[in-house]
Coordinates of C-alpha atoms in Angstrom, one line a residue:
Chain A
M1 CA 0.0 0.0 0.0
V2 CA 2.7 2.4 1.1
E3 CA 5.0 1.2 -1.7
S4 CA 2.3 1.8 -4.4
Y5 CA 1.6 5.2 -3.0
K6 CA 5.3 6.1 -3.3
A7 CA 5.4 4.8 -6.8
S8 CA 2.4 6.8 -7.9
Q9 CA 3.9 9.9 -6.2
K10 CA 7.1 9.4 -8.3
I11 CA 5.1 9.0 -11.5
A12 CA 3.2 12.1 -10.7
T13 CA 6.5 14.0 -10.2
V14 CA 7.9 12.7 -13.5
I15 CA 4.6 13.8 -15.2
K16 CA 5.0 17.3 -13.7
Y17 CA 8.5 17.6 -14.9
I18 CA 7.6 16.5 -18.4
V19 CA 4.9 19.1 -18.5
L20 CA 7.3 21.8 -17.1
I21 CA 10.0 20.8 -19.7
I22 CA 7.5 20.9 -22.7
V23 CA 6.1 24.2 -21.6
G24 CA 9.7 25.4 -21.1
I25 CA 10.7 24.4 -24.7
I26 CA 7.6 26.3 -26.1
M27 CA 8.6 29.4 -24.1
I28 CA 12.4 29.4 -24.8
Y29 CA 12.8 27.7 -28.2
P30 CA 11.5 30.7 -30.2
L31 CA 14.1 32.9 -28.5
L32 CA 17.0 30.5 -28.9
W33 CA 16.0 30.0 -32.5
M34 CA 16.0 33.7 -33.0
I35 CA 19.5 34.0 -31.6
G36 CA 20.7 31.1 -33.7
A37 CA 19.1 32.4 -36.8
T38 CA 21.1 35.7 -36.6
F39 CA 24.2 33.5 -37.2
M40 CA 22.8 31.7 -40.2
S41 CA 22.7 32.5 -43.9
N42 CA 19.3 33.3 -45.2
A43 CA 19.3 30.0 -47.1
E44 CA 20.0 28.1 -43.8
I45 CA 17.2 29.9 -41.9
Y46 CA 14.7 28.5 -44.4
G47 CA 14.8 24.8 -43.4
S48 CA 16.7 24.9 -40.0
I49 CA 15.0 23.6 -36.9
S50 CA 18.0 23.6 -34.7
P51 CA 18.9 26.9 -33.1
I52 CA 22.6 26.0 -33.6
P53 CA 23.9 27.1 -37.0
M54 CA 25.5 24.3 -39.2
N55 CA 27.7 27.0 -40.9
W56 CA 28.3 30.0 -38.8
D57 CA 27.5 33.1 -40.9
F58 CA 28.1 36.6 -39.5
S59 CA 26.9 38.5 -42.5
G60 CA 23.5 39.2 -40.8
W61 CA 25.4 40.9 -37.9
A62 CA 27.8 42.7 -40.2
K63 CA 24.9 44.2 -42.1
A64 CA 22.9 44.9 -39.0
A65 CA 25.8 46.9 -37.4
T66 CA 26.1 49.1 -40.5
T67 CA 22.8 49.2 -42.2
T68 CA 21.2 52.7 -42.3
L69 CA 17.7 53.8 -42.9
G70 CA 17.8 56.1 -45.9
G71 CA 21.4 56.9 -45.0
S72 CA 20.3 58.9 -41.9
I73 CA 20.4 56.5 -38.9
N74 CA 21.7 53.1 -38.0
I75 CA 20.6 50.7 -35.3
W76 CA 23.0 52.1 -32.6
Q77 CA 21.8 55.6 -33.1
A78 CA 18.2 54.2 -32.9
M79 CA 19.1 52.5 -29.7
I80 CA 20.3 55.8 -28.3
N81 CA 17.1 57.4 -29.3
T82 CA 15.1 54.6 -27.6
Y83 CA 16.9 55.3 -24.3
L84 CA 16.6 59.1 -24.8
I85 CA 12.9 58.4 -24.5
V86 CA 13.0 55.5 -22.0
I87 CA 15.3 56.9 -19.3
P88 CA 13.5 60.2 -18.7
K89 CA 10.2 58.3 -18.7
V90 CA 11.5 56.0 -16.0
I91 CA 12.9 58.8 -13.8
F92 CA 9.8 61.0 -14.2
T93 CA 7.4 58.1 -13.6
I94 CA 9.2 57.1 -10.3
I95 CA 9.3 60.6 -9.0
S96 CA 5.8 61.7 -9.9
S97 CA 4.1 58.4 -9.0
T98 CA 5.9 58.4 -5.6
I99 CA 4.7 61.9 -4.7
V100 CA 1.1 61.1 -5.7
A101 CA 1.1 57.7 -4.0
Y102 CA 2.4 59.5 -0.9
G103 CA -0.6 61.9 -1.1
F104 CA -3.1 59.1 -1.5
G105 CA -1.5 56.8 1.1
R106 CA -0.8 59.2 3.9
F107 CA -3.2 62.1 3.9
E108 CA -6.8 62.8 4.4
F109 CA -8.4 65.5 2.3
V110 CA -11.8 66.4 0.8
G111 CA -12.7 64.2 -2.0
K112 CA -9.8 61.7 -1.6
K113 CA -12.0 58.7 -2.1
V114 CA -13.5 60.2 -5.4
F115 CA -10.0 61.1 -6.7
F116 CA -8.7 57.7 -5.8
A117 CA -11.6 56.0 -7.6
I118 CA -11.0 58.2 -10.7
M119 CA -7.4 57.3 -10.7
V120 CA -8.1 53.6 -10.4
S121 CA -10.8 53.7 -13.2
T122 CA -8.2 55.3 -15.6
L123 CA -6.5 51.9 -15.4
F124 CA -9.3 50.5 -17.4
L125 CA -9.3 53.3 -19.9
P126 CA -8.2 51.9 -23.2
Q127 CA -5.3 53.8 -24.7
V128 CA -6.7 53.2 -28.1
V129 CA -9.5 55.6 -27.2
M130 CA -7.0 58.2 -26.3
N131 CA -4.8 58.0 -29.3
V132 CA -6.8 60.0 -31.7
P133 CA -7.7 63.0 -29.5
Q134 CA -4.2 63.0 -27.9
F135 CA -2.7 63.2 -31.4
I136 CA -4.9 66.1 -32.3
M137 CA -4.0 67.8 -29.1
Y138 CA -0.2 67.3 -29.4
N139 CA -0.4 68.1 -33.1
S140 CA -2.1 71.5 -32.4
W141 CA 0.7 72.2 -29.8
G142 CA 3.3 71.4 -32.4
W143 CA 4.6 68.5 -30.4
V144 CA 4.6 65.9 -33.2
N145 CA 8.2 64.9 -34.1
S146 CA 9.5 67.0 -31.2
P147 CA 13.2 66.6 -30.8
L148 CA 12.6 66.1 -27.0
Y149 CA 10.0 63.4 -27.7
L150 CA 7.6 65.6 -25.7
P151 CA 4.3 63.6 -26.5
L152 CA 6.0 60.4 -25.2
I153 CA 7.6 61.8 -22.1
A154 CA 5.8 64.9 -20.9
S155 CA 2.7 63.1 -19.4
T156 CA 5.0 60.9 -17.2
L157 CA 5.8 64.0 -15.3
F158 CA 2.2 64.0 -14.0
A159 CA 1.9 60.4 -12.8
T160 CA -0.7 59.8 -15.5
E161 CA 0.1 56.0 -15.6
S162 CA -2.0 55.1 -12.6
Y163 CA -0.8 51.6 -12.6
F164 CA 2.4 52.7 -10.9
V165 CA 0.6 55.0 -8.4
F166 CA -1.8 52.2 -7.5
M167 CA 1.1 49.8 -7.0
L168 CA 3.0 52.3 -4.8
V169 CA -0.2 53.1 -2.8
Q170 CA -0.7 49.4 -2.1
F171 CA 2.9 49.0 -1.0
L172 CA 2.8 52.2 1.1
R173 CA -0.1 50.6 3.1
S174 CA 2.3 48.0 4.5
V175 CA 4.8 50.6 5.6
P176 CA 4.2 51.4 9.3
R177 CA 3.2 55.0 10.1
E178 CA 5.1 55.1 13.4
L179 CA 8.2 56.5 11.7
D180 CA 6.3 59.3 10.0
E181 CA 4.8 60.3 13.3
A182 CA 8.2 60.3 15.0
A183 CA 9.7 62.4 12.3
K184 CA 6.9 64.8 12.5
I185 CA 7.4 65.2 16.3
D186 CA 11.1 65.8 15.4
G187 CA 10.0 68.7 13.3
C188 CA 10.1 67.3 9.8
N189 CA 7.6 68.7 7.4
A190 CA 5.5 66.6 5.1
F191 CA 8.0 66.8 2.2
Q192 CA 11.0 65.9 4.4
I193 CA 9.1 63.0 5.7
L194 CA 8.6 61.8 2.1
V195 CA 12.3 62.1 1.3
I196 CA 13.8 61.0 4.4
I197 CA 11.4 58.3 5.8
I198 CA 9.1 57.1 3.1
C199 CA 11.4 56.9 0.0
P200 CA 13.9 54.5 1.7
M201 CA 11.1 52.2 2.7
L202 CA 9.4 52.4 -0.6
K203 CA 12.5 51.7 -2.5
P204 CA 11.7 48.2 -3.5
A205 CA 8.3 49.2 -5.0
M206 CA 10.0 52.2 -6.7
V207 CA 12.5 50.0 -8.2
S208 CA 9.8 47.6 -9.5
A209 CA 7.9 50.5 -11.0
G210 CA 11.0 51.8 -12.6
L211 CA 11.7 48.4 -14.1
F212 CA 8.2 47.9 -15.5
Q213 CA 8.2 51.3 -17.0
F214 CA 11.7 50.6 -18.5
M215 CA 10.3 47.4 -20.1
W216 CA 7.1 48.9 -21.3
S217 CA 8.6 52.0 -22.7
S218 CA 11.3 50.1 -24.4
N219 CA 8.7 47.9 -26.1
D220 CA 6.4 50.8 -26.9
F221 CA 5.7 50.9 -30.6
L222 CA 2.5 52.9 -31.2
G223 CA 3.6 55.9 -29.4
P224 CA 6.8 56.5 -31.5
L225 CA 4.9 55.3 -34.6
L226 CA 2.5 58.3 -34.1
Y227 CA 4.8 61.0 -32.7
V228 CA 8.3 60.4 -34.3
T229 CA 8.3 61.1 -38.0
S230 CA 11.8 61.9 -39.1
P231 CA 14.0 58.9 -39.4
E232 CA 17.0 60.4 -37.6
R233 CA 14.8 60.5 -34.4
Y234 CA 13.5 56.9 -34.8
P235 CA 13.8 54.6 -31.7
A236 CA 14.8 51.0 -32.3
A237 CA 11.2 49.7 -32.5
I238 CA 10.4 51.9 -35.5
F239 CA 13.8 51.2 -37.0
V240 CA 13.3 47.5 -36.8
R241 CA 9.8 47.8 -38.3
S242 CA 11.1 49.8 -41.1
A243 CA 13.8 47.3 -41.8
V244 CA 11.1 44.6 -42.2
G245 CA 9.1 46.8 -44.5
D246 CA 5.5 46.6 -45.3
S247 CA 6.1 44.8 -48.6
G248 CA 5.8 41.1 -49.2
A249 CA 9.2 41.1 -50.9
T250 CA 11.8 38.6 -49.7
V251 CA 13.0 39.7 -46.3
E252 CA 16.6 39.2 -45.2
W253 CA 15.8 37.4 -42.0
N254 CA 19.3 37.2 -40.6
L255 CA 19.6 40.9 -40.9
V256 CA 16.1 41.6 -39.5
L257 CA 16.4 39.1 -36.7
A258 CA 19.8 40.5 -35.7
L259 CA 18.4 44.0 -35.6
S260 CA 15.5 42.7 -33.5
L261 CA 17.8 40.9 -31.2
I262 CA 19.9 44.1 -30.7
S263 CA 16.7 46.0 -29.9
I264 CA 15.7 43.7 -27.0
L265 CA 19.2 42.9 -25.6
P266 CA 19.2 45.7 -23.0
S267 CA 15.7 44.6 -21.8
L268 CA 16.9 41.0 -21.6
I269 CA 20.0 42.0 -19.6
V270 CA 18.0 44.1 -17.2
F271 CA 15.5 41.3 -16.7
F272 CA 18.2 38.8 -15.8
L273 CA 19.8 41.3 -13.4
A274 CA 16.5 42.0 -11.7
Q275 CA 14.3 38.9 -12.1
R276 CA 13.3 38.9 -8.4
Q277 CA 12.1 42.5 -8.5
F278 CA 9.9 41.7 -11.6
V279 CA 8.3 38.7 -10.0
E280 CA 7.7 40.4 -6.7
G281 CA 6.7 43.7 -8.3
I282 CA 4.0 42.2 -10.3
S283 CA 2.4 40.6 -7.3
A284 CA 2.6 43.9 -5.4
G285 CA 0.7 45.7 -8.1
S286 CA -2.3 43.3 -8.1
V287 CA -5.4 43.5 -6.0
K288 CA -3.8 41.7 -3.2
G289 CA -3.3 43.7 0.0
Chain B
M1 CA -6.9 59.5 13.3
S2 CA -4.6 60.1 10.5
S3 CA -1.3 62.0 11.0
F4 CA -1.8 65.3 9.3
S5 CA -5.5 65.9 9.1
N6 CA -6.3 67.4 12.5
N7 CA -3.8 70.3 12.8
A8 CA -6.6 72.8 12.3
G9 CA -8.6 71.5 15.1
V10 CA -5.7 71.7 17.5
Y11 CA -4.9 75.2 16.7
G12 CA -8.5 76.3 16.4
Q13 CA -8.1 78.0 13.1
T14 CA -11.2 78.5 11.0
G15 CA -12.1 79.7 7.5
F16 CA -10.3 79.3 4.2
L17 CA -6.8 79.0 5.8
A18 CA -7.9 76.2 8.0
F19 CA -9.5 74.5 5.2
C20 CA -6.3 74.7 3.2
K21 CA -4.2 73.4 6.2
R22 CA -6.6 70.6 6.8
N23 CA -6.5 69.4 3.2
Y24 CA -2.9 70.2 2.2
G25 CA -2.3 66.6 1.4
F26 CA -4.1 67.3 -1.8
M27 CA -1.0 69.2 -2.9
F28 CA 0.7 65.9 -3.4
I29 CA -1.9 64.6 -5.7
L30 CA -2.2 68.0 -7.6
L31 CA 0.5 66.8 -9.9
W32 CA -1.7 63.8 -10.9
F33 CA -4.9 65.8 -11.0
V34 CA -3.4 68.3 -13.5
G35 CA -2.0 65.6 -15.6
F36 CA -5.4 63.8 -15.5
L37 CA -7.2 66.8 -16.7
I38 CA -4.8 67.6 -19.5
F39 CA -3.7 64.2 -20.7
R40 CA -6.7 62.0 -19.9
L41 CA -9.9 63.9 -19.3
Y42 CA -9.7 66.5 -22.0
P43 CA -8.6 64.0 -24.7
F44 CA -11.3 61.6 -23.5
A45 CA -14.1 64.2 -23.7
S46 CA -12.9 65.8 -26.9
S47 CA -12.9 62.3 -28.5
L48 CA -16.5 62.0 -27.7
Y49 CA -17.1 65.4 -29.4
Y50 CA -15.0 64.5 -32.4
S51 CA -17.0 61.3 -32.8
F52 CA -20.0 63.4 -33.8
T53 CA -18.1 65.3 -36.4
D54 CA -16.4 64.8 -39.7
F55 CA -13.1 66.1 -38.4
N56 CA -10.4 65.3 -41.0
L57 CA -6.8 66.1 -40.1
L58 CA -5.7 67.0 -43.6
R59 CA -8.8 69.0 -44.5
H60 CA -8.6 70.7 -41.1
M61 CA -5.7 72.7 -42.3
T62 CA -7.9 74.6 -44.7
S63 CA -11.4 74.3 -43.4
T64 CA -13.2 73.5 -40.1
H65 CA -15.3 70.4 -39.4
N66 CA -19.0 69.8 -39.3
A67 CA -21.3 68.1 -36.9
V68 CA -22.6 64.9 -38.4
G69 CA -24.8 63.7 -35.6
F70 CA -24.8 59.9 -35.2
D71 CA -23.6 59.3 -38.8
N72 CA -20.2 57.9 -37.8
Y73 CA -21.8 55.5 -35.3
A74 CA -24.5 54.5 -37.8
F75 CA -21.6 53.7 -40.2
V76 CA -19.8 51.6 -37.5
F77 CA -23.0 49.5 -36.9
T78 CA -24.1 49.1 -40.5
D79 CA -21.0 49.0 -42.7
D80 CA -19.4 45.5 -43.3
I81 CA -15.8 46.6 -42.6
P82 CA -16.2 47.8 -39.0
L83 CA -18.8 45.2 -38.2
R84 CA -16.5 42.5 -39.4
S85 CA -13.6 44.0 -37.6
L86 CA -15.7 44.1 -34.4
G87 CA -16.6 40.4 -34.9
I88 CA -13.0 39.5 -35.4
T89 CA -12.0 41.4 -32.3
F90 CA -14.6 39.6 -30.2
M91 CA -13.5 36.2 -31.5
Y92 CA -9.9 37.0 -30.9
S93 CA -10.6 38.1 -27.4
F94 CA -12.8 35.2 -26.6
V95 CA -10.1 32.8 -27.8
T96 CA -7.1 34.6 -26.3
V97 CA -8.3 35.5 -22.8
P98 CA -9.7 32.2 -21.7
L99 CA -6.9 30.2 -23.1
K100 CA -4.4 32.5 -21.6
L101 CA -6.0 32.3 -18.2
I102 CA -6.4 28.5 -18.3
V103 CA -2.7 28.0 -19.4
S104 CA -1.4 30.4 -16.8
L105 CA -3.4 28.8 -13.9
F106 CA -2.5 25.3 -15.0
V107 CA 1.2 26.1 -15.2
A108 CA 1.1 28.0 -11.9
Y109 CA -0.6 25.1 -10.3
I110 CA 2.3 22.8 -11.3
L111 CA 4.9 25.3 -10.3
N112 CA 3.2 25.5 -6.8
Y113 CA 4.4 22.0 -6.1
K114 CA 7.7 21.9 -4.2
L115 CA 9.8 20.6 -7.0
K116 CA 13.5 21.2 -7.6
G117 CA 14.3 23.9 -10.1
V118 CA 10.9 25.4 -10.0
N119 CA 12.3 28.9 -9.9
L120 CA 14.3 28.3 -13.0
F121 CA 11.1 27.3 -14.9
R122 CA 9.3 30.3 -13.4
T123 CA 11.9 32.7 -14.8
A124 CA 11.9 31.0 -18.2
Y125 CA 8.1 31.2 -18.5
Y126 CA 8.2 34.8 -17.5
I127 CA 10.7 36.0 -20.2
P128 CA 8.1 36.1 -23.1
S129 CA 5.8 38.4 -21.0
I130 CA 8.6 40.9 -20.5
L131 CA 9.8 40.9 -24.2
G132 CA 6.6 39.8 -26.0
G133 CA 5.0 43.2 -26.4
S134 CA 8.1 44.3 -28.3
I135 CA 8.3 44.7 -32.1
A136 CA 11.2 42.3 -32.1
I137 CA 9.1 39.5 -30.9
A138 CA 6.4 40.3 -33.4
V139 CA 9.0 40.2 -36.2
L140 CA 10.3 36.9 -34.8
W141 CA 6.7 35.5 -34.9
K142 CA 6.4 36.7 -38.5
A143 CA 9.6 34.9 -39.4
M144 CA 8.6 31.7 -37.6
F145 CA 5.2 31.4 -39.2
S146 CA 6.1 32.5 -42.7
N147 CA 5.8 30.0 -45.5
E148 CA 9.5 28.9 -45.3
G149 CA 9.6 29.6 -41.6
V150 CA 10.7 27.2 -38.9
I151 CA 7.1 26.1 -38.0
N152 CA 6.6 24.8 -41.5
T153 CA 10.0 23.1 -41.4
I154 CA 9.1 21.3 -38.2
M155 CA 5.7 20.3 -39.7
G156 CA 7.6 18.8 -42.6
A157 CA 10.1 17.0 -40.3
V158 CA 7.2 15.2 -38.6
G159 CA 5.5 14.5 -41.9
L160 CA 2.9 17.1 -42.1
A161 CA 2.2 19.4 -45.1
P162 CA 3.3 23.0 -44.7
Y163 CA 0.6 25.5 -44.2
N164 CA 0.3 29.1 -45.2
W165 CA -0.3 30.2 -41.5
L166 CA -0.3 33.9 -42.1
G167 CA -1.8 33.8 -45.5
E168 CA -5.1 32.0 -44.8
S169 CA -7.8 33.9 -43.0
D170 CA -8.8 30.9 -40.8
T171 CA -5.4 30.6 -39.1
A172 CA -3.8 34.1 -39.3
V173 CA -5.8 35.5 -36.4
F174 CA -5.0 32.5 -34.2
I175 CA -1.3 33.0 -34.8
I176 CA -1.6 36.5 -33.4
S177 CA -3.6 35.0 -30.5
A178 CA -0.9 32.4 -30.0
L179 CA 1.6 35.2 -29.6
R180 CA -0.4 36.7 -26.7
I181 CA -1.1 33.3 -25.1
W182 CA 2.7 32.6 -25.2
Q183 CA 3.0 35.7 -22.9
F184 CA 1.0 34.1 -20.1
G185 CA 3.9 34.6 -17.6
S186 CA 2.6 37.7 -15.8
A187 CA -0.8 36.2 -15.2
M188 CA 1.0 33.0 -14.1
V189 CA 3.1 34.9 -11.5
L190 CA -0.1 36.4 -10.0
F191 CA -1.8 33.0 -9.9
L192 CA 1.3 31.5 -8.3
A193 CA 1.3 34.1 -5.5
A194 CA -2.4 33.5 -5.0
L195 CA -1.9 29.7 -4.8
K196 CA 0.8 30.1 -2.2
G197 CA -1.8 31.9 -0.1
V198 CA -4.2 29.0 0.0
S199 CA -3.9 27.3 3.4
L200 CA -2.5 23.8 3.3
D201 CA -4.9 22.7 6.1
L202 CA -7.8 22.9 3.7
Y203 CA -6.2 20.4 1.3
E204 CA -5.2 18.1 4.2
A205 CA -8.8 18.1 5.5
A206 CA -10.1 17.4 2.0
T207 CA -7.7 14.5 1.5
I208 CA -8.8 13.0 4.8
D209 CA -12.4 13.3 3.5
G210 CA -11.4 11.5 0.4
A211 CA -11.6 14.3 -2.1
S212 CA -9.6 13.7 -5.3
K213 CA -6.9 16.2 -6.5
V214 CA -9.2 17.3 -9.3
R215 CA -12.1 17.8 -7.0
Q216 CA -9.8 19.7 -4.5
F217 CA -8.7 21.9 -7.4
F218 CA -12.2 22.9 -8.3
S219 CA -13.7 23.0 -4.9
I220 CA -10.9 24.5 -2.8
T221 CA -8.3 26.2 -5.0
V222 CA -10.4 27.8 -7.7
P223 CA -12.9 29.5 -5.3
L224 CA -10.2 30.8 -3.1
I225 CA -8.2 32.4 -5.8
T226 CA -11.2 34.0 -7.6
P227 CA -10.0 37.5 -6.7
I228 CA -6.9 36.9 -8.9
I229 CA -8.9 35.2 -11.6
F230 CA -11.1 38.2 -11.6
Y231 CA -8.2 40.6 -11.8
N232 CA -6.5 38.7 -14.5
L233 CA -9.7 38.4 -16.5
I234 CA -10.3 42.2 -16.4
T235 CA -6.8 43.2 -17.3
Q236 CA -6.6 40.6 -20.1
V237 CA -9.9 41.6 -21.6
V238 CA -8.9 45.3 -21.6
Q239 CA -5.6 44.3 -23.3
A240 CA -7.1 41.9 -25.8
F241 CA -9.6 44.4 -27.1
Q242 CA -6.7 46.8 -27.8
E243 CA -4.4 44.3 -29.5
F244 CA -2.4 46.3 -32.2
N245 CA 1.3 45.4 -32.6
G246 CA 0.5 41.8 -33.6
P247 CA -1.8 42.5 -36.6
F248 CA 0.1 45.5 -37.5
I249 CA 3.5 43.9 -37.8
I250 CA 2.7 40.2 -38.4
T251 CA -0.1 40.4 -40.9
N252 CA -0.8 44.1 -41.6
G253 CA -4.4 43.3 -41.0
G254 CA -4.6 40.7 -43.7
P255 CA -5.2 38.4 -45.4
D256 CA -8.2 40.3 -46.9
G257 CA -8.9 42.0 -43.6
A258 CA -9.1 38.8 -41.5
T259 CA -6.8 40.2 -38.8
T260 CA -7.9 43.8 -38.9
L261 CA -8.8 44.0 -35.2
I262 CA -10.6 47.1 -34.2
A263 CA -7.5 48.9 -32.8
L264 CA -5.9 48.5 -36.2
L265 CA -9.0 49.7 -38.0
I266 CA -9.0 52.8 -35.8
Y267 CA -5.4 53.4 -36.6
N268 CA -6.1 53.0 -40.3
N269 CA -9.0 55.4 -40.2
A270 CA -7.2 58.0 -38.1
F271 CA -3.6 57.9 -39.3
R272 CA -3.8 56.5 -42.8
Q273 CA -7.0 58.4 -43.9
Y274 CA -6.9 61.1 -41.3
D275 CA -10.6 60.5 -40.7
M276 CA -10.4 61.4 -37.0
G277 CA -14.2 61.7 -36.5
M278 CA -14.8 58.2 -37.8
A279 CA -11.9 56.9 -35.9
S280 CA -13.1 58.5 -32.7
A281 CA -16.5 57.0 -33.1
M282 CA -14.9 53.5 -33.5
A283 CA -12.8 54.2 -30.5
W284 CA -15.9 55.1 -28.4
V285 CA -17.6 51.9 -29.5
L286 CA -14.5 50.0 -28.4
F287 CA -14.5 51.9 -25.1
L288 CA -18.2 51.2 -24.5
I289 CA -17.7 47.5 -25.2
V290 CA -14.8 47.3 -22.8
A291 CA -16.7 49.4 -20.2
I292 CA -19.8 47.2 -20.4
L293 CA -17.7 43.9 -20.1
S294 CA -15.9 45.4 -17.1
I295 CA -19.1 46.5 -15.5
V296 CA -20.6 43.0 -16.0
A297 CA -17.5 41.6 -14.4
F298 CA -17.6 44.0 -11.5
V299 CA -21.3 43.5 -10.9
S300 CA -21.1 39.7 -11.2
Q301 CA -18.1 39.4 -8.9
K302 CA -20.5 39.4 -5.9
K303 CA -21.8 36.1 -7.2
W304 CA -18.5 34.4 -7.9
V305 CA -15.5 36.2 -6.3
Y306 CA -14.6 35.1 -2.9
Y307 CA -13.1 37.8 -0.6
D308 CA -12.2 36.5 2.9
D309 CA -12.3 39.9 4.5
V310 CA -15.9 40.6 3.7
K311 CA -17.4 42.5 6.6

């Protein structure tokens, strides 16, 4: 009886591992194949299942490193443009969201519940609905194709991405108020309390918010597609898309995949350096708590 | 009593100054409030206004726009192109969201067992969620499912005929759907956190009572994690109805409009034909659909979502 129970437990474990490995292959194989394909000739990409090239071919990478879009920009400049957008967005989002979260999390004021409800409800406001009127608005301000990427960055100064505010408010609830009180008695004003007491304790959540904003802004495509029109200002996402082209003509896949891989490499590195924060951050932002 | 709210009472001030003192926490959310008015509320309201006009961005340079009443909406609900697009969007969402939730819950359930190397698998499963929204991955998908792509090569290797995945209307939309389901990692991480919160005592009690694993899953696990199911459901529905990158990059809406989801149709109207009025009307239809689905979910949650802190 005990023997057969143990045996069936073992079989159950084996089945679980088989499922985990099959799912793992489905999740990782496309990425490995992508990496491998950048080292293949175009002829080998058609017809190769293994991610390991039979004949290593670096022409895709050589082309990717030098190819330009209409002679005005290459992938490296496009990468710089990407982070000219991403880094200010990350910094502004962290600062503005923390200030607003502090307001919601630590103060009472008239209409707080209503404001909070409005803020949470904008979480469910589809961006697609906002694109047209925002474009008309930015266009009338002369912000389209702004060298400072104003349409993409400016709104992050105002904590408009409520997901991050919500996430920080949730986290702030678990931070004890005793230290605030003590600092207040010691003569700190509300702003000093935010900087000296709250920020250090909120740091894990602020890092998570920054990481998610980093990933989402790096992946953002529709924003630059609408608001960046001259090629020398293209971020990598638009650069890659232009390299693929709309046409159905033969695509140089090793070149295109190498460009694609370059464009996600910083995100991959950041993910591996900060996996734990991602996994914990995503749980902090949910309805839990 | 909260920390900063009762100063006025202590010092006995009255009038406007006291009101300001009592509410000065509002200063911290002022930033958000200004941003909300400029970047959210104003565009949102003006979009409703534009949806009743023939606002065209090109023509707008030389002339103004006219009110057209419900013409744009009438077009959306009578013309074949937007109706078909809405139909495809519904089908896409009703395939993608349930499958993504089922897969993510199933995988989270297995990961919740104390197996060696679970963290490694969790990390691996999470990578597509982080990168999957990028153009690079959409391009990869296009490469893999193209006619000479690796998927057809694999099909050939196991003796199946190659298939024109992106060129046939009956499969193209499912390839885009598959790209999103492949990104189940973030939903999975949330489910995993919820599963860890379910008390083991409940399972022990159920095992003693002779309940099978399957029975335990549906009678104990699922009811207790309904808050996270609810959260994932709402966020995934909102996301699915806005799917844009996949159809834009992988199929460009084709073949023959079979993957022109509503977000892409809105884009085409607004930024290829500059017909902002029509695009706004379509966007509002989309908004109302998402809003109704969300409201249905919120209202119905009383029936099926379990909160243990209900007072």
